[in-house]
Amino acid sequence: MRRYPLITAALLTAGGLAAVPVPPAQAALFGQQPIAEQQAVVILRPLGINRYDVLVIEEKQIGSQRCWRDRGDGTVEPLLLNFDFTGICDRATDSNGYSLRMGGEELGLRYRLEVRTQESQALLVAVPFDGRSPTIPLGTTRRLVRDFLKVDLLPNWKLARRTYEGQPLGHYYFSADQTLAAYSASNPNLVAIAPQQTPSAALRPLTPSALPSVGDQQPIPIPVVRLDQPNLSPSPATRPAMPITPAPAATLPLRSPNFPAAQQPTPVTPAPTPSLRPLRSPTPAPTATPSTASNPDRFTISRNGQLSSDAFLVIVPVTAGSPQALIQRIQQLGVPASNIFERGPREVALGPFRNRSLAEQWQTHLSQQGGLNGRVEFGR
């Protein structure tokens, strides 16, 4: 029989979750499709000392080339890093690719996934955004080493794929048949598990703390993105009025950036006008090739913020039809045509945005209003 250390027992003996009902229309928007246990695996990828993030890998073609290998000692070898896994393997690397679902209720806007470590094992848990609701345990590892660790899901938990109108999407659920209310009633002594204080012991969530409420009956307001007039200098109304005394021979341009205050009657040289590269027509981000690795880590490449520092994009894959048809569908959701462009042969991009929070609001809007499964990336 499988034995779980004290950290698991402490979580499993707890309950008291407050259920917030989801409107029927919202709950019925997405369905789920079961995934065979041998077809997918949950892995913890090492980031540092006792720090991990969560990967989900699925083999789409059973019996063909393997996407991972279970070493049998609690660790996993991700074989898909050694070949082009397009059409063979699917993977999800962050909250854009997986979320929590209980009793058919979407909990992705209320809970995030974290990894907790203690003694000789790691624990995968769902942590509430509000900081007051209890933590829900999902699975454990057999050991704690700096390697790819296999997560054994706890009883009653399984992996499933999100569907929209019966069609599978590229999003995974950590799913339980039991509702949140039933879970709360069956665990009346549940207490909240305080997060670990060591910065390296838990991952920082990528999703902002302020997100649209799932129970909100009103449409999510579409944020306004100004792409042609970036705000590069303080407003004249807020700029302190400070006299500048240039030298007699100095000539000041009418539209110059900020000048340093002239403390002495010395010539004032205007700061050079910055060269602005318009964000209206972004181009695809260049392919990053790490110089220290012979085989590029696709997980790292897809999440490397150093690829571009210009802006954030919401990338929507073309799963059916043509890119032009997907662009028209996005426009029907209220997105200006000037903010949509093709990014590669089978992807459409929305943006750019100055911060990740704004991009994730658009991503949520596309998902909830149109069933479009996008991801947020840095881009140009």
PDB file of C-alpha atoms in Angstrom, residues 39-245:
ATOM      1  CA  GLN A  39      -1.653   8.335 -21.817  1.00  0.00           C
ATOM      2  CA  ALA A  40      -0.622  11.360 -19.705  1.00  0.00           C
ATOM      3  CA  VAL A  41       1.728  12.175 -16.862  1.00  0.00           C
ATOM      4  CA  VAL A  42       2.127  15.043 -14.382  1.00  0.00           C
ATOM      5  CA  ILE A  43       5.764  16.052 -13.844  1.00  0.00           C
ATOM      6  CA  LEU A  44       7.536  18.504 -11.546  1.00  0.00           C
ATOM      7  CA  ARG A  45      10.420  20.219 -13.348  1.00  0.00           C
ATOM      8  CA  PRO A  46      13.330  21.408 -11.145  1.00  0.00           C
ATOM      9  CA  LEU A  47      14.049  25.143 -11.152  1.00  0.00           C
ATOM     10  CA  GLY A  48      16.489  25.322  -8.245  1.00  0.00           C
ATOM     11  CA  ILE A  49      16.945  23.981  -4.748  1.00  0.00           C
ATOM     12  CA  ASN A  50      13.525  22.576  -3.708  1.00  0.00           C
ATOM     13  CA  ARG A  51      11.799  24.657  -6.404  1.00  0.00           C
ATOM     14  CA  TYR A  52       9.666  23.110  -9.135  1.00  0.00           C
ATOM     15  CA  ASP A  53       7.002  23.989 -11.661  1.00  0.00           C
ATOM     16  CA  VAL A  54       4.295  21.729 -13.094  1.00  0.00           C
ATOM     17  CA  LEU A  55       4.294  20.075 -16.532  1.00  0.00           C
ATOM     18  CA  VAL A  56       1.560  17.945 -18.090  1.00  0.00           C
ATOM     19  CA  ILE A  57       2.622  15.698 -20.997  1.00  0.00           C
ATOM     20  CA  GLU A  58       0.183  13.647 -23.089  1.00  0.00           C
ATOM     21  CA  GLU A  59       0.950  11.036 -25.736  1.00  0.00           C
ATOM     22  CA  LYS A  60      -1.478  11.630 -28.600  1.00  0.00           C
ATOM     23  CA  GLN A  61      -0.472   8.481 -30.503  1.00  0.00           C
ATOM     24  CA  ILE A  62      -0.232   5.466 -28.214  1.00  0.00           C
ATOM     25  CA  GLY A  63       2.257   2.908 -29.506  1.00  0.00           C
ATOM     26  CA  SER A  64       4.315   5.361 -31.554  1.00  0.00           C
ATOM     27  CA  GLN A  65       7.323   7.307 -30.308  1.00  0.00           C
ATOM     28  CA  ARG A  66       7.231   7.706 -26.525  1.00  0.00           C
ATOM     29  CA  CYS A  67       6.986  11.201 -25.041  1.00  0.00           C
ATOM     30  CA  TRP A  68       8.426  10.277 -21.623  1.00  0.00           C
ATOM     31  CA  ARG A  69       9.956   7.327 -19.790  1.00  0.00           C
ATOM     32  CA  ASP A  70       9.125   6.345 -16.209  1.00  0.00           C
ATOM     33  CA  ARG A  71      12.397   5.306 -14.600  1.00  0.00           C
ATOM     34  CA  GLY A  72      10.539   3.472 -11.813  1.00  0.00           C
ATOM     35  CA  ASP A  73      12.274   5.353  -9.002  1.00  0.00           C
ATOM     36  CA  GLY A  74       9.906   8.325  -8.835  1.00  0.00           C
ATOM     37  CA  THR A  75      11.659  10.263 -11.614  1.00  0.00           C
ATOM     38  CA  VAL A  76      10.733  10.697 -15.281  1.00  0.00           C
ATOM     39  CA  GLU A  77      12.806  11.272 -18.419  1.00  0.00           C
ATOM     40  CA  PRO A  78      11.026  13.740 -20.776  1.00  0.00           C
ATOM     41  CA  LEU A  79      11.882  12.105 -24.105  1.00  0.00           C
ATOM     42  CA  LEU A  80       9.986  14.698 -26.153  1.00  0.00           C
ATOM     43  CA  LEU A  81      12.889  17.116 -25.649  1.00  0.00           C
ATOM     44  CA  ASN A  82      14.993  14.938 -27.951  1.00  0.00           C
ATOM     45  CA  PHE A  83      12.858  15.147 -31.116  1.00  0.00           C
ATOM     46  CA  ASP A  84      10.239  17.214 -32.924  1.00  0.00           C
ATOM     47  CA  PHE A  85       7.119  16.139 -31.033  1.00  0.00           C
ATOM     48  CA  THR A  86       4.613  18.015 -33.236  1.00  0.00           C
ATOM     49  CA  GLY A  87       1.518  15.845 -33.653  1.00  0.00           C
ATOM     50  CA  ILE A  88       2.937  13.188 -31.316  1.00  0.00           C
ATOM     51  CA  CYS A  89       2.982  14.823 -27.880  1.00  0.00           C
ATOM     52  CA  ASP A  90       1.013  17.595 -26.210  1.00  0.00           C
ATOM     53  CA  ARG A  91       2.278  19.488 -23.162  1.00  0.00           C
ATOM     54  CA  ALA A  92       1.134  22.255 -20.824  1.00  0.00           C
ATOM     55  CA  THR A  93       3.657  24.284 -18.846  1.00  0.00           C
ATOM     56  CA  ASP A  94       1.701  26.879 -16.836  1.00  0.00           C
ATOM     57  CA  SER A  95      -1.754  28.116 -15.802  1.00  0.00           C
ATOM     58  CA  ASN A  96      -2.580  28.866 -19.444  1.00  0.00           C
ATOM     59  CA  GLY A  97      -2.568  25.114 -20.093  1.00  0.00           C
ATOM     60  CA  TYR A  98      -4.189  23.612 -16.978  1.00  0.00           C
ATOM     61  CA  SER A  99      -6.605  24.511 -14.191  1.00  0.00           C
ATOM     62  CA  LEU A 100      -8.787  23.057 -11.417  1.00  0.00           C
ATOM     63  CA  ARG A 101     -12.294  21.631 -11.972  1.00  0.00           C
ATOM     64  CA  MET A 102     -14.578  20.011  -9.366  1.00  0.00           C
ATOM     65  CA  GLY A 103     -18.000  18.557 -10.051  1.00  0.00           C
ATOM     66  CA  GLY A 104     -18.130  20.270 -13.448  1.00  0.00           C
ATOM     67  CA  GLU A 105     -17.372  23.680 -11.887  1.00  0.00           C
ATOM     68  CA  GLU A 106     -14.583  25.821 -13.331  1.00  0.00           C
ATOM     69  CA  LEU A 107     -12.210  26.893 -10.529  1.00  0.00           C
ATOM     70  CA  GLY A 108      -9.366  28.307 -12.631  1.00  0.00           C
ATOM     71  CA  LEU A 109     -10.153  31.881 -11.562  1.00  0.00           C
ATOM     72  CA  ARG A 110     -10.269  30.953  -7.865  1.00  0.00           C
ATOM     73  CA  TYR A 111      -7.402  28.467  -7.454  1.00  0.00           C
ATOM     74  CA  ARG A 112      -3.863  28.157  -8.789  1.00  0.00           C
ATOM     75  CA  LEU A 113      -1.474  25.210  -8.628  1.00  0.00           C
ATOM     76  CA  GLU A 114       1.617  25.294  -6.427  1.00  0.00           C
ATOM     77  CA  VAL A 115       4.347  22.880  -5.354  1.00  0.00           C
ATOM     78  CA  ARG A 116       5.142  22.504  -1.638  1.00  0.00           C
ATOM     79  CA  THR A 117       8.173  20.585  -0.385  1.00  0.00           C
ATOM     80  CA  GLN A 118       8.880  18.966   2.974  1.00  0.00           C
ATOM     81  CA  GLU A 119      11.440  16.394   4.051  1.00  0.00           C
ATOM     82  CA  SER A 120      11.556  13.649   1.397  1.00  0.00           C
ATOM     83  CA  GLN A 121       8.659  14.509  -0.928  1.00  0.00           C
ATOM     84  CA  ALA A 122       6.933  17.259  -2.880  1.00  0.00           C
ATOM     85  CA  LEU A 123       3.209  17.948  -2.769  1.00  0.00           C
ATOM     86  CA  LEU A 124       1.073  19.384  -5.579  1.00  0.00           C
ATOM     87  CA  VAL A 125      -1.700  21.575  -4.140  1.00  0.00           C
ATOM     88  CA  ALA A 126      -4.387  23.979  -5.341  1.00  0.00           C
ATOM     89  CA  VAL A 127      -4.089  27.333  -3.552  1.00  0.00           C
ATOM     90  CA  PRO A 128      -6.914  29.931  -3.438  1.00  0.00           C
ATOM     91  CA  PHE A 129      -6.252  33.409  -4.791  1.00  0.00           C
ATOM     92  CA  ASP A 130      -8.153  35.065  -1.932  1.00  0.00           C
ATOM     93  CA  GLY A 131      -5.705  33.714   0.666  1.00  0.00           C
ATOM     94  CA  ARG A 132      -8.562  32.755   3.012  1.00  0.00           C
ATOM     95  CA  SER A 133      -9.970  29.537   1.549  1.00  0.00           C
ATOM     96  CA  PRO A 134      -8.220  26.271   2.411  1.00  0.00           C
ATOM     97  CA  THR A 135      -5.628  24.561   0.254  1.00  0.00           C
ATOM     98  CA  ILE A 136      -6.644  21.405  -1.667  1.00  0.00           C
ATOM     99  CA  PRO A 137      -4.088  18.550  -2.047  1.00  0.00           C
ATOM    100  CA  LEU A 138      -3.889  16.996  -5.524  1.00  0.00           C
ATOM    101  CA  GLY A 139      -0.895  14.647  -5.588  1.00  0.00           C
ATOM    102  CA  THR A 140       2.522  13.702  -4.205  1.00  0.00           C
ATOM    103  CA  THR A 141       5.938  12.514  -5.366  1.00  0.00           C
ATOM    104  CA  ARG A 142       7.851   9.489  -4.081  1.00  0.00           C
ATOM    105  CA  ARG A 143      11.069  11.375  -3.451  1.00  0.00           C
ATOM    106  CA  LEU A 144      12.615  14.838  -3.424  1.00  0.00           C
ATOM    107  CA  VAL A 145      15.633  15.203  -5.719  1.00  0.00           C
ATOM    108  CA  ARG A 146      16.720  17.743  -8.300  1.00  0.00           C
ATOM    109  CA  ASP A 147      15.262  15.869 -11.264  1.00  0.00           C
ATOM    110  CA  PHE A 148      12.011  15.514 -13.200  1.00  0.00           C
ATOM    111  CA  LEU A 149       9.665  14.048 -10.566  1.00  0.00           C
ATOM    112  CA  LYS A 150       6.527  12.039 -11.314  1.00  0.00           C
ATOM    113  CA  VAL A 151       3.376  13.158  -9.469  1.00  0.00           C
ATOM    114  CA  ASP A 152       0.974  10.439  -8.265  1.00  0.00           C
ATOM    115  CA  LEU A 153      -2.485  11.998  -8.144  1.00  0.00           C
ATOM    116  CA  LEU A 154      -4.446  11.341  -4.975  1.00  0.00           C
ATOM    117  CA  PRO A 155      -7.580   9.142  -5.082  1.00  0.00           C
ATOM    118  CA  ASN A 156     -10.607  10.686  -6.861  1.00  0.00           C
ATOM    119  CA  TRP A 157      -8.380  13.051  -8.888  1.00  0.00           C
ATOM    120  CA  LYS A 158      -7.673  12.559 -12.595  1.00  0.00           C
ATOM    121  CA  LEU A 159      -6.519  14.425 -15.691  1.00  0.00           C
ATOM    122  CA  ALA A 160      -9.093  15.465 -18.308  1.00  0.00           C
ATOM    123  CA  ARG A 161      -9.069  17.593 -21.455  1.00  0.00           C
ATOM    124  CA  ARG A 162     -11.295  20.667 -21.837  1.00  0.00           C
ATOM    125  CA  THR A 163     -13.911  20.551 -24.613  1.00  0.00           C
ATOM    126  CA  TYR A 164     -16.040  23.219 -26.267  1.00  0.00           C
ATOM    127  CA  GLU A 165     -19.223  22.076 -28.003  1.00  0.00           C
ATOM    128  CA  GLY A 166     -17.799  18.557 -27.917  1.00  0.00           C
ATOM    129  CA  GLN A 167     -14.488  19.506 -29.559  1.00  0.00           C
ATOM    130  CA  PRO A 168     -11.287  18.934 -27.517  1.00  0.00           C
ATOM    131  CA  LEU A 169      -9.141  21.975 -26.701  1.00  0.00           C
ATOM    132  CA  GLY A 170      -5.505  22.318 -25.698  1.00  0.00           C
ATOM    133  CA  HIS A 171      -6.275  22.799 -21.987  1.00  0.00           C
ATOM    134  CA  TYR A 172      -6.119  20.211 -19.196  1.00  0.00           C
ATOM    135  CA  TYR A 173      -8.156  19.871 -16.012  1.00  0.00           C
ATOM    136  CA  PHE A 174      -7.095  18.473 -12.670  1.00  0.00           C
ATOM    137  CA  SER A 175     -10.598  17.113 -12.222  1.00  0.00           C
ATOM    138  CA  ALA A 176     -12.648  15.546  -9.427  1.00  0.00           C
ATOM    139  CA  ASP A 177     -16.233  14.292  -9.701  1.00  0.00           C
ATOM    140  CA  GLN A 178     -17.017  15.592  -6.211  1.00  0.00           C
ATOM    141  CA  THR A 179     -18.277  19.173  -6.040  1.00  0.00           C
ATOM    142  CA  LEU A 180     -16.588  21.803  -3.945  1.00  0.00           C
ATOM    143  CA  ALA A 181     -19.632  21.951  -1.653  1.00  0.00           C
ATOM    144  CA  ALA A 182     -19.633  18.172  -1.150  1.00  0.00           C
ATOM    145  CA  TYR A 183     -15.896  18.212  -0.485  1.00  0.00           C
ATOM    146  CA  SER A 184     -16.443  20.877   2.156  1.00  0.00           C
ATOM    147  CA  ALA A 185     -19.242  18.923   3.826  1.00  0.00           C
ATOM    148  CA  SER A 186     -17.243  15.681   3.918  1.00  0.00           C
ATOM    149  CA  ASN A 187     -14.204  17.385   5.493  1.00  0.00           C
ATOM    150  CA  PRO A 188     -15.632  19.600   8.275  1.00  0.00           C
ATOM    151  CA  ASN A 189     -12.282  19.860  10.093  1.00  0.00           C
ATOM    152  CA  LEU A 190     -10.321  21.206   7.132  1.00  0.00           C
ATOM    153  CA  VAL A 191      -7.989  24.056   8.046  1.00  0.00           C
ATOM    154  CA  ALA A 192      -6.101  26.342   5.715  1.00  0.00           C
ATOM    155  CA  ILE A 193      -2.474  25.393   5.115  1.00  0.00           C
ATOM    156  CA  ALA A 194      -0.264  28.458   5.472  1.00  0.00           C
ATOM    157  CA  PRO A 195       2.083  28.957   2.506  1.00  0.00           C
ATOM    158  CA  GLN A 196       5.755  28.275   3.059  1.00  0.00           C
ATOM    159  CA  GLN A 197       7.777  31.364   3.884  1.00  0.00           C
ATOM    160  CA  THR A 198      10.930  30.319   2.038  1.00  0.00           C
ATOM    161  CA  PRO A 199      10.890  32.091  -1.342  1.00  0.00           C
ATOM    162  CA  SER A 200      12.343  29.039  -3.072  1.00  0.00           C
ATOM    163  CA  ALA A 201       9.743  26.656  -1.659  1.00  0.00           C
ATOM    164  CA  ALA A 202       6.783  27.803  -3.750  1.00  0.00           C
ATOM    165  CA  LEU A 203       6.298  29.168  -7.209  1.00  0.00           C
ATOM    166  CA  ARG A 204       4.982  32.643  -7.824  1.00  0.00           C
ATOM    167  CA  PRO A 205       1.731  32.529  -9.825  1.00  0.00           C
ATOM    168  CA  LEU A 206       1.745  34.098 -13.276  1.00  0.00           C
ATOM    169  CA  THR A 207      -1.939  34.989 -13.066  1.00  0.00           C
ATOM    170  CA  PRO A 208      -2.643  38.443 -11.532  1.00  0.00           C
ATOM    171  CA  SER A 209      -4.549  38.568  -8.272  1.00  0.00           C
ATOM    172  CA  ALA A 210      -7.308  40.766  -9.693  1.00  0.00           C
ATOM    173  CA  LEU A 211      -9.222  38.834 -12.333  1.00  0.00           C
ATOM    174  CA  PRO A 212     -12.849  39.056 -13.535  1.00  0.00           C
ATOM    175  CA  SER A 213     -15.207  37.191 -11.233  1.00  0.00           C
ATOM    176  CA  VAL A 214     -16.593  33.898 -12.526  1.00  0.00           C
ATOM    177  CA  GLY A 215     -19.980  34.749 -11.026  1.00  0.00           C
ATOM    178  CA  ASP A 216     -20.230  38.108 -12.765  1.00  0.00           C
ATOM    179  CA  GLN A 217     -23.268  38.088 -15.046  1.00  0.00           C
ATOM    180  CA  GLN A 218     -22.106  41.174 -16.967  1.00  0.00           C
ATOM    181  CA  PRO A 219     -19.798  40.874 -20.000  1.00  0.00           C
ATOM    182  CA  ILE A 220     -16.136  41.353 -19.269  1.00  0.00           C
ATOM    183  CA  PRO A 221     -15.179  44.907 -20.314  1.00  0.00           C
ATOM    184  CA  ILE A 222     -12.722  44.941 -23.169  1.00  0.00           C
ATOM    185  CA  PRO A 223      -9.623  46.944 -22.226  1.00  0.00           C
ATOM    186  CA  VAL A 224      -8.497  49.724 -24.540  1.00  0.00           C
ATOM    187  CA  VAL A 225      -4.987  49.405 -25.932  1.00  0.00           C
ATOM    188  CA  ARG A 226      -3.374  52.450 -27.491  1.00  0.00           C
ATOM    189  CA  LEU A 227      -0.695  51.234 -29.836  1.00  0.00           C
ATOM    190  CA  ASP A 228       0.198  54.384 -31.739  1.00  0.00           C
ATOM    191  CA  GLN A 229       0.873  56.846 -28.928  1.00  0.00           C
ATOM    192  CA  PRO A 230       2.994  55.228 -26.202  1.00  0.00           C
ATOM    193  CA  ASN A 231       3.334  57.296 -23.066  1.00  0.00           C
ATOM    194  CA  LEU A 232       7.071  57.860 -22.816  1.00  0.00           C
ATOM    195  CA  SER A 233       7.204  61.023 -20.697  1.00  0.00           C
ATOM    196  CA  PRO A 234       5.299  62.515 -17.757  1.00  0.00           C
ATOM    197  CA  SER A 235       2.211  64.591 -18.455  1.00  0.00           C
ATOM    198  CA  PRO A 236       2.796  68.358 -18.624  1.00  0.00           C
ATOM    199  CA  ALA A 237       0.182  68.760 -15.919  1.00  0.00           C
ATOM    200  CA  THR A 238       2.167  66.647 -13.483  1.00  0.00           C
ATOM    201  CA  ARG A 239       5.648  67.792 -14.482  1.00  0.00           C
ATOM    202  CA  PRO A 240       6.989  70.247 -11.899  1.00  0.00           C
ATOM    203  CA  ALA A 241       7.337  73.754 -13.285  1.00  0.00           C
ATOM    204  CA  MET A 242      11.052  74.412 -13.102  1.00  0.00           C
ATOM    205  CA  PRO A 243      12.605  77.262 -15.079  1.00  0.00           C
ATOM    206  CA  ILE A 244      15.427  76.380 -17.424  1.00  0.00           C
ATOM    207  CA  THR A 245      17.971  78.997 -18.289  1.00  0.00           C
TER     208      THR A 245
END
